[in-house]
PDB file of C-alpha atoms in Angstrom:
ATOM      1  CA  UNK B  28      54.654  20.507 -10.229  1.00 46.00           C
ATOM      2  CA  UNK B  29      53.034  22.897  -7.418  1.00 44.00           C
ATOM      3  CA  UNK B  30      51.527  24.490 -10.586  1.00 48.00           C
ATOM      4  CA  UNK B  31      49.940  21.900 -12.456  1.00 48.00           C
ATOM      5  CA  UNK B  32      48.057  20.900  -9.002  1.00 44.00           C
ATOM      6  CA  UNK B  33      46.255  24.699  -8.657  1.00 44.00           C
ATOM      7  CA  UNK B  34      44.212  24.008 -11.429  1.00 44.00           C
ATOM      8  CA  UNK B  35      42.688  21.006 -10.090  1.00 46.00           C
ATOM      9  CA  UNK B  36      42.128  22.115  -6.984  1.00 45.00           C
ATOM     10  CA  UNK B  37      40.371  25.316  -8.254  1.00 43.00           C
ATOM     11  CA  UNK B  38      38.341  23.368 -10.657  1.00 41.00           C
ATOM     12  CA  UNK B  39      37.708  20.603  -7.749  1.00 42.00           C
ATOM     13  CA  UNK B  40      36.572  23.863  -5.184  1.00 45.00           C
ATOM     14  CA  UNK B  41      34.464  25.280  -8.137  1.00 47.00           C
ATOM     15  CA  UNK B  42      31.974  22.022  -8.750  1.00 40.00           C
ATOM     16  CA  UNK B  43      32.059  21.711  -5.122  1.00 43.00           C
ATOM     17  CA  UNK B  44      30.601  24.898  -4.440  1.00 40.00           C
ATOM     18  CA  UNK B  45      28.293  24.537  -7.315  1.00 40.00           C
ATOM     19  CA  UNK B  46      26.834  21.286  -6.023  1.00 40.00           C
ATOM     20  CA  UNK B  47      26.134  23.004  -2.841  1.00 42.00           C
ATOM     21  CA  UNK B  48      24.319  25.985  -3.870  1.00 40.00           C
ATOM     22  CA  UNK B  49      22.139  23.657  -6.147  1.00 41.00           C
ATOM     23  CA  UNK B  50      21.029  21.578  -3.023  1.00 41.00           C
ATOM     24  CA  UNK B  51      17.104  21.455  -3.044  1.00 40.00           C
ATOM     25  CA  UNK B  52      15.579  22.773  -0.055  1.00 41.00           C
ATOM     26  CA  UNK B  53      13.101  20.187   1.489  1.00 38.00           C
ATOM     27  CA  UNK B  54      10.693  22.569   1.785  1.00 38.00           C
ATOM     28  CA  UNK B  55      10.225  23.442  -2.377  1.00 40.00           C
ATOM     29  CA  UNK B  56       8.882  19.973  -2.574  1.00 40.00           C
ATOM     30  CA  UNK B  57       6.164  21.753  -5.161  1.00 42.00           C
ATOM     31  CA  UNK B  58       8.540  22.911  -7.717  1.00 45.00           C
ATOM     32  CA  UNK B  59       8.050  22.301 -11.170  1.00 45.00           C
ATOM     33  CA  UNK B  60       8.143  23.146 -14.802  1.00 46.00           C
ATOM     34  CA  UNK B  61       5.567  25.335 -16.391  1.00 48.00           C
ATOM     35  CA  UNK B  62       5.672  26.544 -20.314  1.00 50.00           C
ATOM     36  CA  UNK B  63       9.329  25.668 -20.078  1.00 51.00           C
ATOM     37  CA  UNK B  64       9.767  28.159 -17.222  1.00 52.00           C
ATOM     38  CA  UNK B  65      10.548  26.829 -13.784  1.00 50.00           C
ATOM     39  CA  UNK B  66       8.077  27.667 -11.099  1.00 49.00           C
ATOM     40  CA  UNK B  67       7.965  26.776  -7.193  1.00 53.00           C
ATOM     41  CA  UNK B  68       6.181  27.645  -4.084  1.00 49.00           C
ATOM     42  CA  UNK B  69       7.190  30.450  -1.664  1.00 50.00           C
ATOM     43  CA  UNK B  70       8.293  27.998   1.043  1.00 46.00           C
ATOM     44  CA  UNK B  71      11.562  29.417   1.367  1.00 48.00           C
ATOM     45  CA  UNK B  72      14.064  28.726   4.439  1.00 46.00           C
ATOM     46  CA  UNK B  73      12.193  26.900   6.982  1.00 49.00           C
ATOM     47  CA  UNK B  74      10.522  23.830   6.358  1.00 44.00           C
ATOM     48  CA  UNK B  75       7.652  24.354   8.739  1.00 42.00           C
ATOM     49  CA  UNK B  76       6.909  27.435   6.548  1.00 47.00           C
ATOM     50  CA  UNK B  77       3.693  29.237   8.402  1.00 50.00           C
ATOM     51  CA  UNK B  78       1.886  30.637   5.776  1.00 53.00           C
ATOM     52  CA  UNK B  79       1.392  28.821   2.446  1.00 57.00           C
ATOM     53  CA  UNK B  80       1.707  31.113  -0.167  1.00 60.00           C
ATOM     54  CA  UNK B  81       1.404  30.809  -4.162  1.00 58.00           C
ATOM     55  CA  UNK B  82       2.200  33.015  -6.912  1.00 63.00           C
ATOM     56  CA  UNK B  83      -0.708  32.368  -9.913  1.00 58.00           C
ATOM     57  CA  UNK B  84       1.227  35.112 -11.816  1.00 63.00           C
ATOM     58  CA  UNK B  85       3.878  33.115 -11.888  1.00 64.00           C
ATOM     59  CA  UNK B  86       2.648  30.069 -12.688  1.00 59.00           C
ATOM     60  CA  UNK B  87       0.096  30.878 -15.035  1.00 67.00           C
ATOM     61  CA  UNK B  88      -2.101  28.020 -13.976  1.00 73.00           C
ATOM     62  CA  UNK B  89      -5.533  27.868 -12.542  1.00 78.00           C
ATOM     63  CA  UNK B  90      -4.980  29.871  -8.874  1.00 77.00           C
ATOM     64  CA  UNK B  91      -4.562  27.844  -6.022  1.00 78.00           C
ATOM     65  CA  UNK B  92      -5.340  28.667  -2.020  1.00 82.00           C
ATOM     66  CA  UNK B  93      -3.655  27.702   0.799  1.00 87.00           C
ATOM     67  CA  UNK B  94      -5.785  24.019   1.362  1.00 89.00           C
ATOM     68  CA  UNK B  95      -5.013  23.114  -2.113  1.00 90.00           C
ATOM     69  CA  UNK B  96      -0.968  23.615  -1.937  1.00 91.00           C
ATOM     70  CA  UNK B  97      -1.158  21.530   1.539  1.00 93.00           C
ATOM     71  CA  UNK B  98      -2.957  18.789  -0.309  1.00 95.00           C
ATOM     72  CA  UNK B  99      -0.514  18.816  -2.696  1.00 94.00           C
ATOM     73  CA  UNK B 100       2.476  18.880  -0.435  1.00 94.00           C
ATOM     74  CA  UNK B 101       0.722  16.149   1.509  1.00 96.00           C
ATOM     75  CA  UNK B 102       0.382  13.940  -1.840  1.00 96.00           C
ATOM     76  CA  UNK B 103       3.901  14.303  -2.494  1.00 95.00           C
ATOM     77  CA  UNK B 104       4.938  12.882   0.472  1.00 96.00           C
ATOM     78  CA  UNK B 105       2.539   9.641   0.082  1.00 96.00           C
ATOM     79  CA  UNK B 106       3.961   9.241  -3.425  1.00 95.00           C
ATOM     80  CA  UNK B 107       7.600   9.457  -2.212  1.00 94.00           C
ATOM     81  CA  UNK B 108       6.952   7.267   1.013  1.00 94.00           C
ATOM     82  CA  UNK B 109       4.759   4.620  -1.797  1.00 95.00           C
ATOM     83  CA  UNK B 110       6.019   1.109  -2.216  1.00 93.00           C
ATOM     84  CA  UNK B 111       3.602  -1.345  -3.538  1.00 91.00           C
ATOM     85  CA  UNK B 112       0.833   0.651  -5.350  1.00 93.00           C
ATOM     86  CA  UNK B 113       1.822   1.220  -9.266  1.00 92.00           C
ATOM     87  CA  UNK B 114       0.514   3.994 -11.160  1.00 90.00           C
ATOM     88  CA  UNK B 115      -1.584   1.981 -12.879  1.00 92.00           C
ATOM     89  CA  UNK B 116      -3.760   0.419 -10.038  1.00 94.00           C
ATOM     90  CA  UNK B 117      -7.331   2.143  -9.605  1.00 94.00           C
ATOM     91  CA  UNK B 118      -6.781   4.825  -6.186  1.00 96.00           C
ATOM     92  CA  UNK B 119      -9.697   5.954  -4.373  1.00 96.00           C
ATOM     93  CA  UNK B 120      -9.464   8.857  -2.228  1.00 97.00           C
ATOM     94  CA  UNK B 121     -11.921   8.581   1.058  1.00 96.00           C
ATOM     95  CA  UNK B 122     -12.959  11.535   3.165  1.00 96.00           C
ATOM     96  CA  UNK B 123     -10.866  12.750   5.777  1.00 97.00           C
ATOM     97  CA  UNK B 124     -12.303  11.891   9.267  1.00 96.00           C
ATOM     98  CA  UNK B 125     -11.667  13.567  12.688  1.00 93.00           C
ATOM     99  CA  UNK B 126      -9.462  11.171  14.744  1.00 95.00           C
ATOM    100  CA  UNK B 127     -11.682  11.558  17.580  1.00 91.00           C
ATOM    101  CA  UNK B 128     -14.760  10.139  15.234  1.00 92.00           C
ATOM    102  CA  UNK B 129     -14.302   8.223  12.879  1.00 95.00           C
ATOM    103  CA  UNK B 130     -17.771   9.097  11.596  1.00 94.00           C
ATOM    104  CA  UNK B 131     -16.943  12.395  11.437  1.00 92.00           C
ATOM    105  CA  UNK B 132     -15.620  15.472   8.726  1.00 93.00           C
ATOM    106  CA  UNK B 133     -16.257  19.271   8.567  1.00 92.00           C
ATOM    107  CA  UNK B 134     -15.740  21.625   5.448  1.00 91.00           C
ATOM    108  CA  UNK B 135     -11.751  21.527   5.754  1.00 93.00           C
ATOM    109  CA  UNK B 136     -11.964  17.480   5.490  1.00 93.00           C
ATOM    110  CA  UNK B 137     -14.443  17.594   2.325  1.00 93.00           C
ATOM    111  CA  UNK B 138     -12.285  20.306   0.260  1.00 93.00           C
ATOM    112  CA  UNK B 139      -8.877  18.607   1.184  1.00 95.00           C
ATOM    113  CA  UNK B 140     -10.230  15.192  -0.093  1.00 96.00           C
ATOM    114  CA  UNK B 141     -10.661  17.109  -3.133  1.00 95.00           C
ATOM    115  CA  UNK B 142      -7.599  18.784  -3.288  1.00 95.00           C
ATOM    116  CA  UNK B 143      -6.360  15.386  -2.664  1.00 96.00           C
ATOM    117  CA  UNK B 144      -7.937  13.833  -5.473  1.00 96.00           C
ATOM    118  CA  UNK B 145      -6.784  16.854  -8.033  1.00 95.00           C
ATOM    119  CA  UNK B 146      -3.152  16.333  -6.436  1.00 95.00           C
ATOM    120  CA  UNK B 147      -2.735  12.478  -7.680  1.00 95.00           C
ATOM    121  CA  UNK B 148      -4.354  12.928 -10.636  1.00 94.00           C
ATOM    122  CA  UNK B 149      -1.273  15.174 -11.103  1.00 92.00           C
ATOM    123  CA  UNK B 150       1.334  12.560 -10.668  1.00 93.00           C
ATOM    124  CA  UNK B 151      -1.036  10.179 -13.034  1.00 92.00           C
ATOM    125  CA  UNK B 152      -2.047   7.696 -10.821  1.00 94.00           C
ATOM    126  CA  UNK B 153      -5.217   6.379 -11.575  1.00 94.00           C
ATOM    127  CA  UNK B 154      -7.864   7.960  -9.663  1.00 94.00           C
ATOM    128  CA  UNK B 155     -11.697   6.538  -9.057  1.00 94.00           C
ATOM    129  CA  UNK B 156     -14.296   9.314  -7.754  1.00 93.00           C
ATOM    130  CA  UNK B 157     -16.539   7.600  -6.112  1.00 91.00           C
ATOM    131  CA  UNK B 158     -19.289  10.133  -5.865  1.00 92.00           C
ATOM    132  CA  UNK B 159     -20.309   9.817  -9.433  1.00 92.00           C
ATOM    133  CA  UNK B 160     -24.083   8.279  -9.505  1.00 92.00           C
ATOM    134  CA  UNK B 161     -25.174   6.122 -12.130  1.00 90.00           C
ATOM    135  CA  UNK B 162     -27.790   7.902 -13.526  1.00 90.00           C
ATOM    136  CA  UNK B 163     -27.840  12.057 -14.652  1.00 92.00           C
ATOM    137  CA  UNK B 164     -30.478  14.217 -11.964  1.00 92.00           C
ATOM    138  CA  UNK B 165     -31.690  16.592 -14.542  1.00 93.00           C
ATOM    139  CA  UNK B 166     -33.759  19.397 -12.309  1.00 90.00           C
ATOM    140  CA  UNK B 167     -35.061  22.903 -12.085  1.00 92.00           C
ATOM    141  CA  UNK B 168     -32.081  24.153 -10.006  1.00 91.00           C
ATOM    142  CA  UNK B 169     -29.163  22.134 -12.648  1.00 93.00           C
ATOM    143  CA  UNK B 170     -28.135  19.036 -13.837  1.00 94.00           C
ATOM    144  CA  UNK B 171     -26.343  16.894 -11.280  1.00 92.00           C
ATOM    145  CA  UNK B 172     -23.629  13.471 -11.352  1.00 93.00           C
ATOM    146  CA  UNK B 173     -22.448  13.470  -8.166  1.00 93.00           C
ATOM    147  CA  UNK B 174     -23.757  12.596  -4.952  1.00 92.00           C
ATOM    148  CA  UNK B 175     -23.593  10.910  -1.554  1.00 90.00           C
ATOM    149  CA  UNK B 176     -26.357   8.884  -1.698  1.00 90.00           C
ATOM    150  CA  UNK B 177     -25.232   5.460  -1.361  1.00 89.00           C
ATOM    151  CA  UNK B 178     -28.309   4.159  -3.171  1.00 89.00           C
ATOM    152  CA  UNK B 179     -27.647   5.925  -6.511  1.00 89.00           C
ATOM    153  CA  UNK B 180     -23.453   5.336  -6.654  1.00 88.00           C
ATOM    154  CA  UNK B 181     -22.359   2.138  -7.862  1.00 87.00           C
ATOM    155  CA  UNK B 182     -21.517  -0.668  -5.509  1.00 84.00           C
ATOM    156  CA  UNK B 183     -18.918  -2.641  -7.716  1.00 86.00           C
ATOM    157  CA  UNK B 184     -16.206  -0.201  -8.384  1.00 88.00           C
ATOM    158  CA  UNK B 185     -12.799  -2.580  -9.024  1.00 88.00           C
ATOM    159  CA  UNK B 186     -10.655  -0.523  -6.682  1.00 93.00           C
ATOM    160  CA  UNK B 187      -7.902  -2.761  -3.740  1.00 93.00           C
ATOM    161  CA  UNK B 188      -6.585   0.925  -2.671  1.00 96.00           C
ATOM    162  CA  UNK B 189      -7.793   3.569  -0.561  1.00 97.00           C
ATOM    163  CA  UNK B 190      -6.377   6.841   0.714  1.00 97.00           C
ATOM    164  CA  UNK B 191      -7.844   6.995   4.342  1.00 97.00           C
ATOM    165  CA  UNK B 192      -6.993   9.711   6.597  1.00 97.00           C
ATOM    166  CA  UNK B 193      -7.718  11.881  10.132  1.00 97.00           C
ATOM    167  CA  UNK B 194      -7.724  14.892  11.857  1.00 95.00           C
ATOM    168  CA  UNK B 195      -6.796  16.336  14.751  1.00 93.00           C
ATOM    169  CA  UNK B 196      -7.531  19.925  16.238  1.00 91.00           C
ATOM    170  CA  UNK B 197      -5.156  21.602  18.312  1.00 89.00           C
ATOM    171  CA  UNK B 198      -4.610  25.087  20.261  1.00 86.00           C
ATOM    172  CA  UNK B 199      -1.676  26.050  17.740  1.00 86.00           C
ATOM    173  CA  UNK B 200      -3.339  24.478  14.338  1.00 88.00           C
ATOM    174  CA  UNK B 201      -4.137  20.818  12.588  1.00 92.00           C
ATOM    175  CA  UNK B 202      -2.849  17.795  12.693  1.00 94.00           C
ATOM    176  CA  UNK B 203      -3.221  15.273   9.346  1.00 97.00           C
ATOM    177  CA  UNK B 204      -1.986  11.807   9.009  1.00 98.00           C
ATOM    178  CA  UNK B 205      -3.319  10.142   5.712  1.00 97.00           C
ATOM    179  CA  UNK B 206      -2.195   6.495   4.546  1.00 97.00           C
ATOM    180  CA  UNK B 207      -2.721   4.359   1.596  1.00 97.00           C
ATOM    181  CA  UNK B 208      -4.299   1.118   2.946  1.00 97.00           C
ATOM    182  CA  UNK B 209      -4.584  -2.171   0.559  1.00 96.00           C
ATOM    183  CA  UNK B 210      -8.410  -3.089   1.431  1.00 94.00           C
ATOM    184  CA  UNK B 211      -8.103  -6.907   0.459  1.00 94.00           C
ATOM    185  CA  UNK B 212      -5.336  -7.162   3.450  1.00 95.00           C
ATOM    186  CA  UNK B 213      -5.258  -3.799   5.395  1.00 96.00           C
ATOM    187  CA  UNK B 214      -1.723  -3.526   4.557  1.00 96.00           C
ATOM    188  CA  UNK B 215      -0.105  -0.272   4.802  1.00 97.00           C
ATOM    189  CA  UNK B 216       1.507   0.741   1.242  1.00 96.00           C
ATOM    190  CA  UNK B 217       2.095   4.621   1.602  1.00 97.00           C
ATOM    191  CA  UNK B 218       1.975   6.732   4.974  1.00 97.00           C
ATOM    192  CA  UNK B 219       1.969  10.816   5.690  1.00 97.00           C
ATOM    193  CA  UNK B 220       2.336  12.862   8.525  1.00 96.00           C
ATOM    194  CA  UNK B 221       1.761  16.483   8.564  1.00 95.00           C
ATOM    195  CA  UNK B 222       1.223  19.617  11.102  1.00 93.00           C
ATOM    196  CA  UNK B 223      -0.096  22.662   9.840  1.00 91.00           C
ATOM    197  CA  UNK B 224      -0.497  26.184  11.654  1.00 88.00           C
ATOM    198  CA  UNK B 225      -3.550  27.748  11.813  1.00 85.00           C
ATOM    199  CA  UNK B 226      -2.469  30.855   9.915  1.00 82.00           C
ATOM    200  CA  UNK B 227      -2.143  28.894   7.139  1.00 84.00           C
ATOM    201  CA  UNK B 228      -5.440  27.843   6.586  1.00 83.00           C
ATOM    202  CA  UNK B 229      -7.060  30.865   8.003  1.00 75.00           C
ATOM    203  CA  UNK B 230     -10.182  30.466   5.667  1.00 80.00           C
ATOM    204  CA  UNK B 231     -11.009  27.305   7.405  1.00 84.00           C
ATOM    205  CA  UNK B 232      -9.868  27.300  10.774  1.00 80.00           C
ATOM    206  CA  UNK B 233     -10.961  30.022  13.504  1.00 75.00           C
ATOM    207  CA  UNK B 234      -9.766  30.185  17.410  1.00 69.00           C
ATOM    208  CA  UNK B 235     -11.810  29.196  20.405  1.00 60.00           C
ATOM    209  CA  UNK B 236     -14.002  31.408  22.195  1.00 61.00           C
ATOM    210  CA  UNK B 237     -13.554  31.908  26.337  1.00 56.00           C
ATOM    211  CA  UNK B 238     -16.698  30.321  26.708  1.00 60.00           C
ATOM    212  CA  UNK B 239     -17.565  27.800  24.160  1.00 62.00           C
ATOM    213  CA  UNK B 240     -20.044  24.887  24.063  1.00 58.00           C
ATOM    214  CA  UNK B 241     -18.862  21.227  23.263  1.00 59.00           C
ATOM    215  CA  UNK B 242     -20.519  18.093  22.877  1.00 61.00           C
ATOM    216  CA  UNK B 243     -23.546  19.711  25.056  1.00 63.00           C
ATOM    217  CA  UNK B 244     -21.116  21.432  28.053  1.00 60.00           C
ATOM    218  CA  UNK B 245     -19.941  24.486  28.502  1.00 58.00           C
ATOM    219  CA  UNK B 246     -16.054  25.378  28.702  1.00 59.00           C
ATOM    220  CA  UNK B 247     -14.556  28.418  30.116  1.00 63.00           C
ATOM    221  CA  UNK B 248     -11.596  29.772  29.115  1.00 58.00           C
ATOM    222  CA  UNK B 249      -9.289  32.282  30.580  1.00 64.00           C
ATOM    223  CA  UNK B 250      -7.901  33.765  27.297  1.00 63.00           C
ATOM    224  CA  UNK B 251      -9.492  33.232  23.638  1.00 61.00           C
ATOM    225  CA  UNK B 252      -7.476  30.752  22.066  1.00 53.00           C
ATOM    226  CA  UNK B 253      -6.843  29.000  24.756  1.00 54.00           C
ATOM    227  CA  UNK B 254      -8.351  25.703  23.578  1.00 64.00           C
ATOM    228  CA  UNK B 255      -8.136  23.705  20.395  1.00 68.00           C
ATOM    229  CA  UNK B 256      -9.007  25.224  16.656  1.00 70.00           C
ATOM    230  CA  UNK B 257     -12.427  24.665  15.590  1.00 77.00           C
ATOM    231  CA  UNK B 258     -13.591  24.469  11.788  1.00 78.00           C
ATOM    232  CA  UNK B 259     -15.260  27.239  10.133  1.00 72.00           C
ATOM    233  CA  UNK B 260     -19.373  26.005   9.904  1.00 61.00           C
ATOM    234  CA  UNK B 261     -18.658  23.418  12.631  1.00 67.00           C
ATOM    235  CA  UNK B 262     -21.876  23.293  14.899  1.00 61.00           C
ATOM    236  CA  UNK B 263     -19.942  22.610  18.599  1.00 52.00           C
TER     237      UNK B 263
END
């Protein structure tokens, strides 16, 4: 009798161990099949991974930098969190603002809203682009369809949902919290939260001076780096 209950109990030990060394780790949240050969992001141990990093010979995809994995990671999370807005239903994606102005965006904003875009056409929602004019510009320098001219885009564009989202600067990095808002009754369908150190986005993102002008005054710092990030291009 002590025999015939070994086997079970090794078998029993065996899936168990299997099921635990085939736990996901939250932070391969980009993993997928490519060609029939599985691919994922370096993101290894720690979720709050600092640097982003992306192997194009592995994938063998078009290559990918650091903004446009966090714009996916970011659109994974708003497709998890979703629970109203079907696949179907026309998505616009708006660009991302900085928290302290809402009239405001800098390079990092514009590319991410792109990234963003790019990122749920990847889960097939479907997407409207907004910045496609109504009429081709045909001049000496190219031939151009987008713009951000309000008075050549269209006006009547059937969409209910809009990705809006802002930005926050800090000393250590950015802060990004995005959320899918139904326009005919502001309700909230989709939310994301996200923190991202400035080493990871190191193309974008630069440290502050010890003496740096903002919003016409003059701040002094004792160290560099001592105040918030500022955006690569930004005039302070």
């Amino acid at each position: 009798m002590i025999n015939r209950l070994v086997v079970p109990t090794v078998i029993l030990a065996s899936l168990t161990l299997v099921a635990c060394t085939q736990t996901p780790n939250a932070a391969n949240n980009l993993a997928f099949s490519n060609n029939g050969k599985f691919v994922k992001v370096v993101d290894e141990d720690q979720v709050y991974q600092h640097k982003l990093a992306y192997d194009i010979q592995a994938v063998g995809i078009s290559p990918k930098g650091q903004v446009n994995v966090w714009a996916e990671k970011l659109v994974n999370e708003l497709v998890l969190q979703n629970d109203a807005l079907r696949p179907d239903e026309p998505l616009l994606i708006s660009t991302p603002v900085m928290a302290s102005n809402l009239n405001t965006s800098n390079e990092l904003g514009l590319q991410l809203q792109q990234g963003l875009l790019a990122a749920f056409h990847a889960h097939e929602f479907n997407l409207v682009d907004l910045n496609v004019a109504t009429n081709l510009r045909a001049t000496e320098q190219g031939e151009f369809m987008l713009s951000r001219n309000w008075e050549l885009l269209r006006s009547d564009l059937p969409v209910a949902h809009v990705l809006v989202s802002t930005m926050t600067l800090t000393p250590e990095g950015i802060v990004f919290n995005g959320r899918i808002v139904n326009v005919t009754n502001n309700r909230v369908v989709s939310a994301v939260q996200s923190f991202v150190a400035a080493s990871s986005l190191s193309g974008y993102l630069q440290p502050s001076e010890m003496i740096e002008s903002r919003s016409g005054l003059l701040y002094r710092h004792e160290n560099k780096g001592d105040s918030r990030y500022t955006v690569l291009g930004d005039k302070l």
